[in-house]
Tab-separated table of C-alpha atoms and ligand atoms in Angstrom:
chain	number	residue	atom	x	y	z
A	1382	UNK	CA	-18.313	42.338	-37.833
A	1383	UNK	CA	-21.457	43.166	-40.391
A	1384	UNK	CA	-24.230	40.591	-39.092
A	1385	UNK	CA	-24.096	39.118	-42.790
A	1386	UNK	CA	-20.326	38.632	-41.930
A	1387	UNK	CA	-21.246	37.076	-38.742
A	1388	UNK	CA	-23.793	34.871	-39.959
A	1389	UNK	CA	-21.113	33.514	-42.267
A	1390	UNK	CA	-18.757	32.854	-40.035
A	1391	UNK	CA	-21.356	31.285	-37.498
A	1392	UNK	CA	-22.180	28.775	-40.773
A	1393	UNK	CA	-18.621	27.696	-41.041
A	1394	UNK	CA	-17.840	27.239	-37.409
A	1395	UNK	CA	-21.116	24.900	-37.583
A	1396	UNK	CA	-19.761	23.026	-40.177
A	1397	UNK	CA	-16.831	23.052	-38.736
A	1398	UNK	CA	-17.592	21.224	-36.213
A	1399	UNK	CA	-19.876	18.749	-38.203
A	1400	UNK	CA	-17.158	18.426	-40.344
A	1401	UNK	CA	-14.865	17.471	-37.676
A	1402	UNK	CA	-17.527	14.491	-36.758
A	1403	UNK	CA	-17.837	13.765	-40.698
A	1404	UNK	CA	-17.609	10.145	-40.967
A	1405	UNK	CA	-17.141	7.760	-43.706
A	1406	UNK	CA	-19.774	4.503	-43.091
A	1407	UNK	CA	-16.525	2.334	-40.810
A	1408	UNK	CA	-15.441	5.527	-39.118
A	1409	UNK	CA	-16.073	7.807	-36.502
A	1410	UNK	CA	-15.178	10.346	-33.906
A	1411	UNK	CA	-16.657	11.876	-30.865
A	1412	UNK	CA	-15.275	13.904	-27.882
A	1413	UNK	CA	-17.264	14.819	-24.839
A	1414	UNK	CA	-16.683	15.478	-21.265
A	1415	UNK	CA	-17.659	13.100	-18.536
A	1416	UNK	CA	-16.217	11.633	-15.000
A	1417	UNK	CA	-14.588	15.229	-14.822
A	1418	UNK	CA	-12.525	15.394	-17.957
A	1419	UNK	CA	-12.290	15.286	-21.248
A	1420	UNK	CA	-12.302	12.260	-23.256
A	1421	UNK	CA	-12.212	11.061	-26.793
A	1422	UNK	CA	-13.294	8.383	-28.939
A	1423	UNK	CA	-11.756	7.358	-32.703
A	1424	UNK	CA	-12.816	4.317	-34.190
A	1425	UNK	CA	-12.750	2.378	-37.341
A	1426	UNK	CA	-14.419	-0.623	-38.875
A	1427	UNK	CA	-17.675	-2.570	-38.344
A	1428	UNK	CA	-20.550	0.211	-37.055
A	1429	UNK	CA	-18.297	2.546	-36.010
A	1430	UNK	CA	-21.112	5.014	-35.221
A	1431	UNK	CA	-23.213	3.026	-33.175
A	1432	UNK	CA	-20.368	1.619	-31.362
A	1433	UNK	CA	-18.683	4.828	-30.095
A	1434	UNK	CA	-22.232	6.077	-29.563
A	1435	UNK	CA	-23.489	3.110	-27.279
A	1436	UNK	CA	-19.926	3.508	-25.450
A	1437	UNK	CA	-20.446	7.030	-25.153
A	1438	UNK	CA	-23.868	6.624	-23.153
A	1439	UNK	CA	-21.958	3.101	-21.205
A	1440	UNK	CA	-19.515	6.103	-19.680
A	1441	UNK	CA	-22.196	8.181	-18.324
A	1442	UNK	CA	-24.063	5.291	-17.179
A	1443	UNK	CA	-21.138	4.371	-15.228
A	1444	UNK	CA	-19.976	8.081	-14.131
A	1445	UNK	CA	-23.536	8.599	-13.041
A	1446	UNK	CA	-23.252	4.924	-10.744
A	1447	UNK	CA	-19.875	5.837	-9.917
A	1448	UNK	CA	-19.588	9.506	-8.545
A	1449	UNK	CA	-18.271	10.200	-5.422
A	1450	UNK	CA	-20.287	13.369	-5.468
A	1451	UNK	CA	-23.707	12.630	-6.995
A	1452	UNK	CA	-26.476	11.898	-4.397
A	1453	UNK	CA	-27.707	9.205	-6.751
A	1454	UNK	CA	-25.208	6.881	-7.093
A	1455	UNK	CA	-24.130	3.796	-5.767
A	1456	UNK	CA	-20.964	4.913	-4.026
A	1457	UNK	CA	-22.793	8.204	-2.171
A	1458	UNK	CA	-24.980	5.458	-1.115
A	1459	UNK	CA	-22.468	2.990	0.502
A	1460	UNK	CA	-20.305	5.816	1.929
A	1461	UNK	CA	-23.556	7.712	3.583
A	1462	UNK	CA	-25.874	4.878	4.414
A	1463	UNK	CA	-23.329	2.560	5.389
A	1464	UNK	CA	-23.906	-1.465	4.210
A	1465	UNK	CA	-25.827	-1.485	1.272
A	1466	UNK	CA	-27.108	-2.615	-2.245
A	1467	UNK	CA	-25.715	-1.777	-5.319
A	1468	UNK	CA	-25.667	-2.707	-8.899
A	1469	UNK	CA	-23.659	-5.121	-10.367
A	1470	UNK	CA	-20.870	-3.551	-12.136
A	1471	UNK	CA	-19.890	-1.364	-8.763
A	1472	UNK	CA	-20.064	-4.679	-6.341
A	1473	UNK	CA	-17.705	-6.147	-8.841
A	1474	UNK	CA	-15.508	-3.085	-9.234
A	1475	UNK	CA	-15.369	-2.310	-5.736
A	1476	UNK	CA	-14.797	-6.479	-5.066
A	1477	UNK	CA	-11.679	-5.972	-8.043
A	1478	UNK	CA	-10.108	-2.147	-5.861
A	1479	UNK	CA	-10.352	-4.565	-2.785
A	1480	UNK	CA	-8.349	-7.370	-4.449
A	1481	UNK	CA	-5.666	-4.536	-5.621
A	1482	UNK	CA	-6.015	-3.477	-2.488
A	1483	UNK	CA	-4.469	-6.464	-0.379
A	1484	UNK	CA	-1.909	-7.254	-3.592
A	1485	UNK	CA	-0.631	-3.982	-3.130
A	1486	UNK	CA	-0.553	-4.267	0.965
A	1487	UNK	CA	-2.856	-1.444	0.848
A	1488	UNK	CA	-0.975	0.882	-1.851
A	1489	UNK	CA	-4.485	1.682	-3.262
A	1490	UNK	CA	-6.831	2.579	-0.636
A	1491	UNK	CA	-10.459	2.678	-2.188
A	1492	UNK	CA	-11.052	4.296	1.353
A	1493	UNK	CA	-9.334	6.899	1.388
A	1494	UNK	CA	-12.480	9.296	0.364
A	1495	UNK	CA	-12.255	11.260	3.734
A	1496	UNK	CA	-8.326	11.878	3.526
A	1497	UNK	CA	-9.016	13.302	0.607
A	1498	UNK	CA	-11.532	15.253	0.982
A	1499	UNK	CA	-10.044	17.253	4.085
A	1500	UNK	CA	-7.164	18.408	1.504
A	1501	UNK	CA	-10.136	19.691	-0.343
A	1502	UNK	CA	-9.840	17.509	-3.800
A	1503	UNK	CA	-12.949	16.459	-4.058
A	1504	UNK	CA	-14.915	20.201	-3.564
A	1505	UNK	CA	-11.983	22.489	-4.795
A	1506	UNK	CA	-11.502	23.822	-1.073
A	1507	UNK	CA	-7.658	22.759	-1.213
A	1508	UNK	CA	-6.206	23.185	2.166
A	1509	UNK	CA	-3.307	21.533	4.112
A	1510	UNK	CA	-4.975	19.521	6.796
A	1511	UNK	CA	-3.008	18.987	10.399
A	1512	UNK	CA	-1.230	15.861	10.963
A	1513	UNK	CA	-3.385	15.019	13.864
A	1514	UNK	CA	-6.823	15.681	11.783
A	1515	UNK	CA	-5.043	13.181	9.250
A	1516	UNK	CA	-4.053	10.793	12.312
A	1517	UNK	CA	-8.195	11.130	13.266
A	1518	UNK	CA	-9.336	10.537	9.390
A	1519	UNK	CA	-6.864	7.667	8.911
A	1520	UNK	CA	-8.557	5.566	11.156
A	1521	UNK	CA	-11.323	5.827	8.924
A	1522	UNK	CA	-9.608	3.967	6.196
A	1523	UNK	CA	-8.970	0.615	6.035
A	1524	UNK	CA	-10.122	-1.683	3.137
A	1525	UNK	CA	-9.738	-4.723	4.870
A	1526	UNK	CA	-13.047	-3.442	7.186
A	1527	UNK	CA	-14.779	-3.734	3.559
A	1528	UNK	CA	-16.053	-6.645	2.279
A	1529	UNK	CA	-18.926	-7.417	-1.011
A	1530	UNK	CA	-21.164	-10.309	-0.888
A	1531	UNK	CA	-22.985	-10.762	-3.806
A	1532	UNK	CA	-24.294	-7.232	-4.754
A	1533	UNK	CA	-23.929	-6.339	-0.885
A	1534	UNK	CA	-21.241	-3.760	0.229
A	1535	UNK	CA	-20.717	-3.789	4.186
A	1536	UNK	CA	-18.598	-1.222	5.287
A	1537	UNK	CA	-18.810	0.745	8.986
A	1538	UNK	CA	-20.939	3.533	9.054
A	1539	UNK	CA	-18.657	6.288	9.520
A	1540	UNK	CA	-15.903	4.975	6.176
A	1541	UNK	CA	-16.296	6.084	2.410
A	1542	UNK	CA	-15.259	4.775	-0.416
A	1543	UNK	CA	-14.067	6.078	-3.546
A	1544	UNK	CA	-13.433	4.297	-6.880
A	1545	UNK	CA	-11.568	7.658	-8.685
A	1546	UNK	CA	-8.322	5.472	-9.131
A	1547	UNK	CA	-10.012	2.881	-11.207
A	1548	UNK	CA	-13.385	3.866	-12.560
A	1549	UNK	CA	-11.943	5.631	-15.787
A	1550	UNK	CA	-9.808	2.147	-16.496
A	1551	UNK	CA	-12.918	0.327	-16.370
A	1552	UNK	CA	-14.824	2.802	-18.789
A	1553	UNK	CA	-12.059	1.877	-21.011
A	1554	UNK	CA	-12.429	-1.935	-20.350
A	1555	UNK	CA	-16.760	-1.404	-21.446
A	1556	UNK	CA	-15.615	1.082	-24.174
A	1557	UNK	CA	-13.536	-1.446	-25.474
A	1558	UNK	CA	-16.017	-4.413	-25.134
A	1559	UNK	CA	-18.940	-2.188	-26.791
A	1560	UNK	CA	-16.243	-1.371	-29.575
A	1561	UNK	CA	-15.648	-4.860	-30.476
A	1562	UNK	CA	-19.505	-5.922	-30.256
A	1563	UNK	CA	-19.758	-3.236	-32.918
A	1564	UNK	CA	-17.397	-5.155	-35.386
A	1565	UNK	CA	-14.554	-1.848	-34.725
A	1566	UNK	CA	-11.543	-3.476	-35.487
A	1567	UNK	CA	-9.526	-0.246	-34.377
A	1568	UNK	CA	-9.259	2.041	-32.232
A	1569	UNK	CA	-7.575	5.167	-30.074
A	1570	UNK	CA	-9.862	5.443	-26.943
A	1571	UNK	CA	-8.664	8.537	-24.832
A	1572	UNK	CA	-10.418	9.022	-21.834
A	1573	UNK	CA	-8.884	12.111	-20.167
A	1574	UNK	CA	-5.336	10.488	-20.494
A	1575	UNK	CA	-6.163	6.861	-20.172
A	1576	UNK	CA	-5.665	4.991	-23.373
A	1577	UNK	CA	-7.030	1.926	-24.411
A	1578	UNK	CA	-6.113	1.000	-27.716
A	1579	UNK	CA	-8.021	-1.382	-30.334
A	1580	UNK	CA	-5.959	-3.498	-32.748
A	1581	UNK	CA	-3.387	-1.025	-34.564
A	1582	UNK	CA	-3.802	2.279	-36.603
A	1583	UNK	CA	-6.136	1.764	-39.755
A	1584	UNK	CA	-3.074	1.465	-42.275
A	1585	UNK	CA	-1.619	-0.995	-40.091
A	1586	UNK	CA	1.192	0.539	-38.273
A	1587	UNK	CA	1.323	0.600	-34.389
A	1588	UNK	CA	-0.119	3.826	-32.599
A	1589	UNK	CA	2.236	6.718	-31.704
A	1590	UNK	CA	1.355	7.570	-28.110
A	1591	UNK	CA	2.929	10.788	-26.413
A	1592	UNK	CA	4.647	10.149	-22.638
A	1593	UNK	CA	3.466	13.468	-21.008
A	1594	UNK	CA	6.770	15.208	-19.161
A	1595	UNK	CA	5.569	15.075	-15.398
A	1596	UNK	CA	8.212	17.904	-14.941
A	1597	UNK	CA	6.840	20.510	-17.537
A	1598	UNK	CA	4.996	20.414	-20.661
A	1599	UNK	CA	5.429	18.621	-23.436
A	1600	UNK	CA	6.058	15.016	-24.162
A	1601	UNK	CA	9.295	12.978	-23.162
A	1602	UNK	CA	8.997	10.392	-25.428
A	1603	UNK	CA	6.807	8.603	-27.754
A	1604	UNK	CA	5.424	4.923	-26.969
A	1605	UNK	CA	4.775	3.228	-30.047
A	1606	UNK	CA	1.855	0.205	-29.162
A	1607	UNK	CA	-0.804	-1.749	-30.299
A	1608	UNK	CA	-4.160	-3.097	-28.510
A	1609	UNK	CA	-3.346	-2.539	-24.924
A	1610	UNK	CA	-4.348	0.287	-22.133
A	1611	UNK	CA	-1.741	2.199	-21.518
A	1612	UNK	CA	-2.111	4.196	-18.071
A	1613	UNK	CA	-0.313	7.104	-16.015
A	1614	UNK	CA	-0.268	8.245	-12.616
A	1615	UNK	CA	1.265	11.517	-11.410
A	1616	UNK	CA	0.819	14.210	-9.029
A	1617	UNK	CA	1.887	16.821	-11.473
A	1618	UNK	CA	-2.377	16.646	-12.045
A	1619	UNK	CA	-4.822	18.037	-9.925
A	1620	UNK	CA	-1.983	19.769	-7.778
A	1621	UNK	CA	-2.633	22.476	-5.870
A	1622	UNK	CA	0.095	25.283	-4.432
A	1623	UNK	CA	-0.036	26.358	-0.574
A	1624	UNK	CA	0.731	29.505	0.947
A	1625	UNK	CA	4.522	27.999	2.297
A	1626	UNK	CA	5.195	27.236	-1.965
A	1627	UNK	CA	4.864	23.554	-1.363
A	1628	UNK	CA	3.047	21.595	-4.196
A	1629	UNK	CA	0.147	19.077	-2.810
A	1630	UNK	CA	-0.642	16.574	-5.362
A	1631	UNK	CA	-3.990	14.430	-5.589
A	1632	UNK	CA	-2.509	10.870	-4.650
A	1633	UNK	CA	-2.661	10.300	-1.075
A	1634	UNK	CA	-0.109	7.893	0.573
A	1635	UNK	CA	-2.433	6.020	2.923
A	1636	UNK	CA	0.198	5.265	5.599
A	1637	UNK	CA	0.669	8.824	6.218
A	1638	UNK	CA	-2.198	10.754	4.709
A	1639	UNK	CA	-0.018	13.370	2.960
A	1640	UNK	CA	0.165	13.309	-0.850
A	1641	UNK	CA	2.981	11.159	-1.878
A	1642	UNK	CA	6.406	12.474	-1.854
A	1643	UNK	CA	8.507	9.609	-2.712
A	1644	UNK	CA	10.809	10.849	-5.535
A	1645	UNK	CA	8.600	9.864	-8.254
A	1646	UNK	CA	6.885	12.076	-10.657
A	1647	UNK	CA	4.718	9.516	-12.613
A	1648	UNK	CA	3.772	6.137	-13.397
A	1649	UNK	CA	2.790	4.453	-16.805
A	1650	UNK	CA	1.404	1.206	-16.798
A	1651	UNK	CA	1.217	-1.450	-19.965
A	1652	UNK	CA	-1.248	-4.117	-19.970
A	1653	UNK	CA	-4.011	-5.592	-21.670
A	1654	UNK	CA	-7.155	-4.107	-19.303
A	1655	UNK	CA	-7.697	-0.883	-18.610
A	1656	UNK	CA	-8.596	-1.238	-15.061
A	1657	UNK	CA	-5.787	-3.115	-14.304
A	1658	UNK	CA	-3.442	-0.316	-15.666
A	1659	UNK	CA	-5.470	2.164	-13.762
A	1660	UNK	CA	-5.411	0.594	-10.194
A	1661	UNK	CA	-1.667	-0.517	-10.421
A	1662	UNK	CA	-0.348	2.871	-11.823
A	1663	UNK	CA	-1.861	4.305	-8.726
A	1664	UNK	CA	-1.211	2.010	-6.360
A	1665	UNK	CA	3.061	1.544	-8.053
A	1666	UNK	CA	3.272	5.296	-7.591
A	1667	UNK	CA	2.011	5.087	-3.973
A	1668	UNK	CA	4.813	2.744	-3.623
A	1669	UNK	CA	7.609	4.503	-4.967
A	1670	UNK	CA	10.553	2.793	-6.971
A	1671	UNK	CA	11.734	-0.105	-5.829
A	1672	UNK	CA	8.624	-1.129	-4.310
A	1673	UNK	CA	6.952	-1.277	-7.323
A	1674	UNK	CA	9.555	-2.830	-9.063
A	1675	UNK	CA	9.810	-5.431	-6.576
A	1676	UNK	CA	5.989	-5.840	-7.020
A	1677	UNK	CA	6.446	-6.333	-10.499
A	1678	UNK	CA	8.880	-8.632	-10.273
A	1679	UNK	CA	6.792	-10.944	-8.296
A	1680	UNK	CA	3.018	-10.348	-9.753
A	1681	UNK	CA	4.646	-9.713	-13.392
A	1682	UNK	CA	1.402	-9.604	-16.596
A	1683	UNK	CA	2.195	-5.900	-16.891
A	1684	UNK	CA	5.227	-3.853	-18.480
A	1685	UNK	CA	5.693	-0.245	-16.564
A	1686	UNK	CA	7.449	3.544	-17.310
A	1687	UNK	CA	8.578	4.809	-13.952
A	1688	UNK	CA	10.345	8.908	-14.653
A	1689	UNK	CA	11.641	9.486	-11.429
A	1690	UNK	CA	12.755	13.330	-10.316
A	1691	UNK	CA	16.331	12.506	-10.525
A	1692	UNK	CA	15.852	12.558	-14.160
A	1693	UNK	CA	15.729	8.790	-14.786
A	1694	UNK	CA	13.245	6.659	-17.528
A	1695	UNK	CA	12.921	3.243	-15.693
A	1696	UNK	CA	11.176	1.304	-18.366
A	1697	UNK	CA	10.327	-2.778	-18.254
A	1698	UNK	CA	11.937	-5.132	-20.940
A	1699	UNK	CA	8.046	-6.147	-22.220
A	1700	UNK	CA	7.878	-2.125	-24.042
A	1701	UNK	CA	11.692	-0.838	-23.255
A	1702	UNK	CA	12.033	-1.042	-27.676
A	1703	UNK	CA	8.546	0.531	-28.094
A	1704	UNK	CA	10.036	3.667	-26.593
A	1705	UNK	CA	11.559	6.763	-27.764
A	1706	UNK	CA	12.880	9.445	-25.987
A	1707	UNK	CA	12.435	12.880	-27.182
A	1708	UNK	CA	15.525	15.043	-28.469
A	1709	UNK	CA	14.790	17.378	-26.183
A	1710	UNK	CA	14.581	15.344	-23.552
A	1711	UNK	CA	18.130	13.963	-24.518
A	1712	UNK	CA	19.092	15.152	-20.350
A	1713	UNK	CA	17.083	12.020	-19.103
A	1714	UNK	CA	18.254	8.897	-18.954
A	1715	UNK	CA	16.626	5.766	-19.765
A	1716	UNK	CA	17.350	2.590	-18.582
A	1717	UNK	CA	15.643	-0.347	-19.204
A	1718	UNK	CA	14.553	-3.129	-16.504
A	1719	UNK	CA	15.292	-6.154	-17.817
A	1720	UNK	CA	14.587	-8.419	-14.621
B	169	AMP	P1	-5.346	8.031	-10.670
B	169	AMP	O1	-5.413	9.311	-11.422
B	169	AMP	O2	-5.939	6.860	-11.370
B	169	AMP	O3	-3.981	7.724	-10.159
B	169	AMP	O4	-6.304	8.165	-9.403
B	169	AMP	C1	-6.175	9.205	-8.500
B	169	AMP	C2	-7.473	9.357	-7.748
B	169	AMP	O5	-7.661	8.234	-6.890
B	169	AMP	C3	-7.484	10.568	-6.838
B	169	AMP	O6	-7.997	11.685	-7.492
B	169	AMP	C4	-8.373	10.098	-5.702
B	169	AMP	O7	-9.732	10.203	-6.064
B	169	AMP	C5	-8.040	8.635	-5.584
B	169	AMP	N1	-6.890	8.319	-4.701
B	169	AMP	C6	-5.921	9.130	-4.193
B	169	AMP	N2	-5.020	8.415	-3.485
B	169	AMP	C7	-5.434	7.119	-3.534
B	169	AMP	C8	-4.928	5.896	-3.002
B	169	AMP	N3	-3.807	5.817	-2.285
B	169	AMP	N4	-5.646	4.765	-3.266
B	169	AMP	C9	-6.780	4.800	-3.998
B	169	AMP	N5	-7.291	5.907	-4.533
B	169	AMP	C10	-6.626	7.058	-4.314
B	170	MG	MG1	-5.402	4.885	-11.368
């Protein structure tokens, strides 16, 4: 290309992506990567801008206080230096994974951190650990050896925590609350797959969410919602392949320290608050089907998708009429759960 030519095209790629920014005074857009993904931002009404700016710098503040792998934050603190100090938000976050915790009879482990980290998910080594160096790192987790008084975390010295199953659901939760402080009155939050939604589209209508096929690509369906978090689990991400063919995904079952195997491929959870969403659809897929119907049955204040890998839709009575299934998906079947 003539360097005229390139200049050109250099010009309009710039203004392309301005462009794609270009707001009118009640709307705007931004995507950026943070907490290891990619996330996303559209909102509308009141100062827009400002809003999805302040919310934008909330999520780092958070990712940075969050990390399992940044020396400076509050969980590499707790899990290296044993009892300790934090800030407010992650005594209360951790306090809310420990409540999930012992509703979920220990479904969601926020101490599972050295499991994990001997399959290699947290520093890309993936490896299959043996059963007894599992057996010797499962005695390391237990969240009822945790406990948070006031901004205190006491833990033994040798567990680590790790808050990866909820932390994005409660960047949604601030994103929202910055949002509405802003006067937004709408809005699609995506933060790498966790949506939080804002009153409905601008014109009104309900927002037309894609349910990602755990078994290939694509979408199953289409959810059609309005101001909730909608949340899914799966271990179709962050997978990894081992030498034998076998596919490891990134959810751990904590009784056994393997990656769960339980005939589900993902789980979608409905409710008002994003970390709510984002510690039960980890914890319900830990549990497998009935379980976690059973568990909704009893704790109830959420609706659920369960797609299990003998081609069943399970889907709760609270969103089974929001949902529709893909033509060519017309193979599954969906059945909705009406008790
Ligand atoms: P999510 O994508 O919200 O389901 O969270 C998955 C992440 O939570 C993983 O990448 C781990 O960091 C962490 N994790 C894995 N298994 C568990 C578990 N049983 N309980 C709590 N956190 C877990
Ligand atoms: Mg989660």
């Amino acid at each position: 290309m003539k360097k005229s030519h390139f200049g050109a095209a250099l010009f309009a790629a710039l203004c392309l992506i301005l462009c794609s920014c270009a707001q009118t005074p009640d709307e705007y857009s931004a995507s950026f990567f943070a907490m290891d993904t990619i996330m996303s931002i559209s909102a509308y009404g009141g100062n827009a801008e400002e809003g999805v700016k302040s919310a934008v710098q909330r999520i780092n503040e958070l990712e940075k206080l969050l990390s399992v792998t940044d020396e400076k934050s509050d969980i590499y603190a707790v899990s290296h230096n044993g009892s300790t100090e934090v800030s407010k938000e992650t005594a209360e976050l951790i306090a809310f994974a420990l409540d999930i915790a012992e509703k979920t009879d220990g479904a969601l482990e926020p101490t599972i951190y050295p499991v994990l980290n001997a399959w290699g998910f947290t520093t890309n080594n993936k490896r299959v650990p043996t059963t007894e160096e599992l057996n010797e790192l499962l005695k390391k987790t237990d969240h009822t050896r945790v406990s948070v008084n006031g901004n205190t975390v006491n833990l033994d010295k040798d567990m680590m925590l790790d808050l990866g199953a909820v932390a994005k659901g409660y960047a949604g939760d601030e994103t929202e609350r910055i949002l509405r402080e802003n006067g937004v009155t709408s809005a699609l939050i995506n933060l790498g797959g966790n949506i939080q939604l804002i009153g409905s589209k601008p014109d009104g209508s309900d927002w037309r969410l894609g349910l990602k096929d755990p078994a290939g690509a694509g979408n199953v369906g289409v959810l059609t919602v309005s101001d909730c978090a909608v949340v899914t689990s799966g271990n179709y991400e962050r997978s990894f392949t081992a030498d034998d063919g076998t596919v490891y995904g990134h959810i751990i079952d904590p009784e056994s320290g393997y990656p769960v195997d339980n005939g589900l491929l993902s789980v979608t959870v409905v409710a008002k608050e994003g970390k709510l969403c984002d510690a039960l659809s980890t914890a319900l897929f830990v549990m497998g089907a009935d379980r976690a119907l059973e568990f909704r049955r009893s704790n109830g204040g959420f609706d659920v998708i369960l797609i299990t890998d003998d081609g069943e839709i399970l889907i709760t009575d609270g969103i089974a009429d929001k949902f529709t299934l893909d033509a060519e998906h017309s193979h599954l079947s969906v059945k909705a759960i009406t008790e």
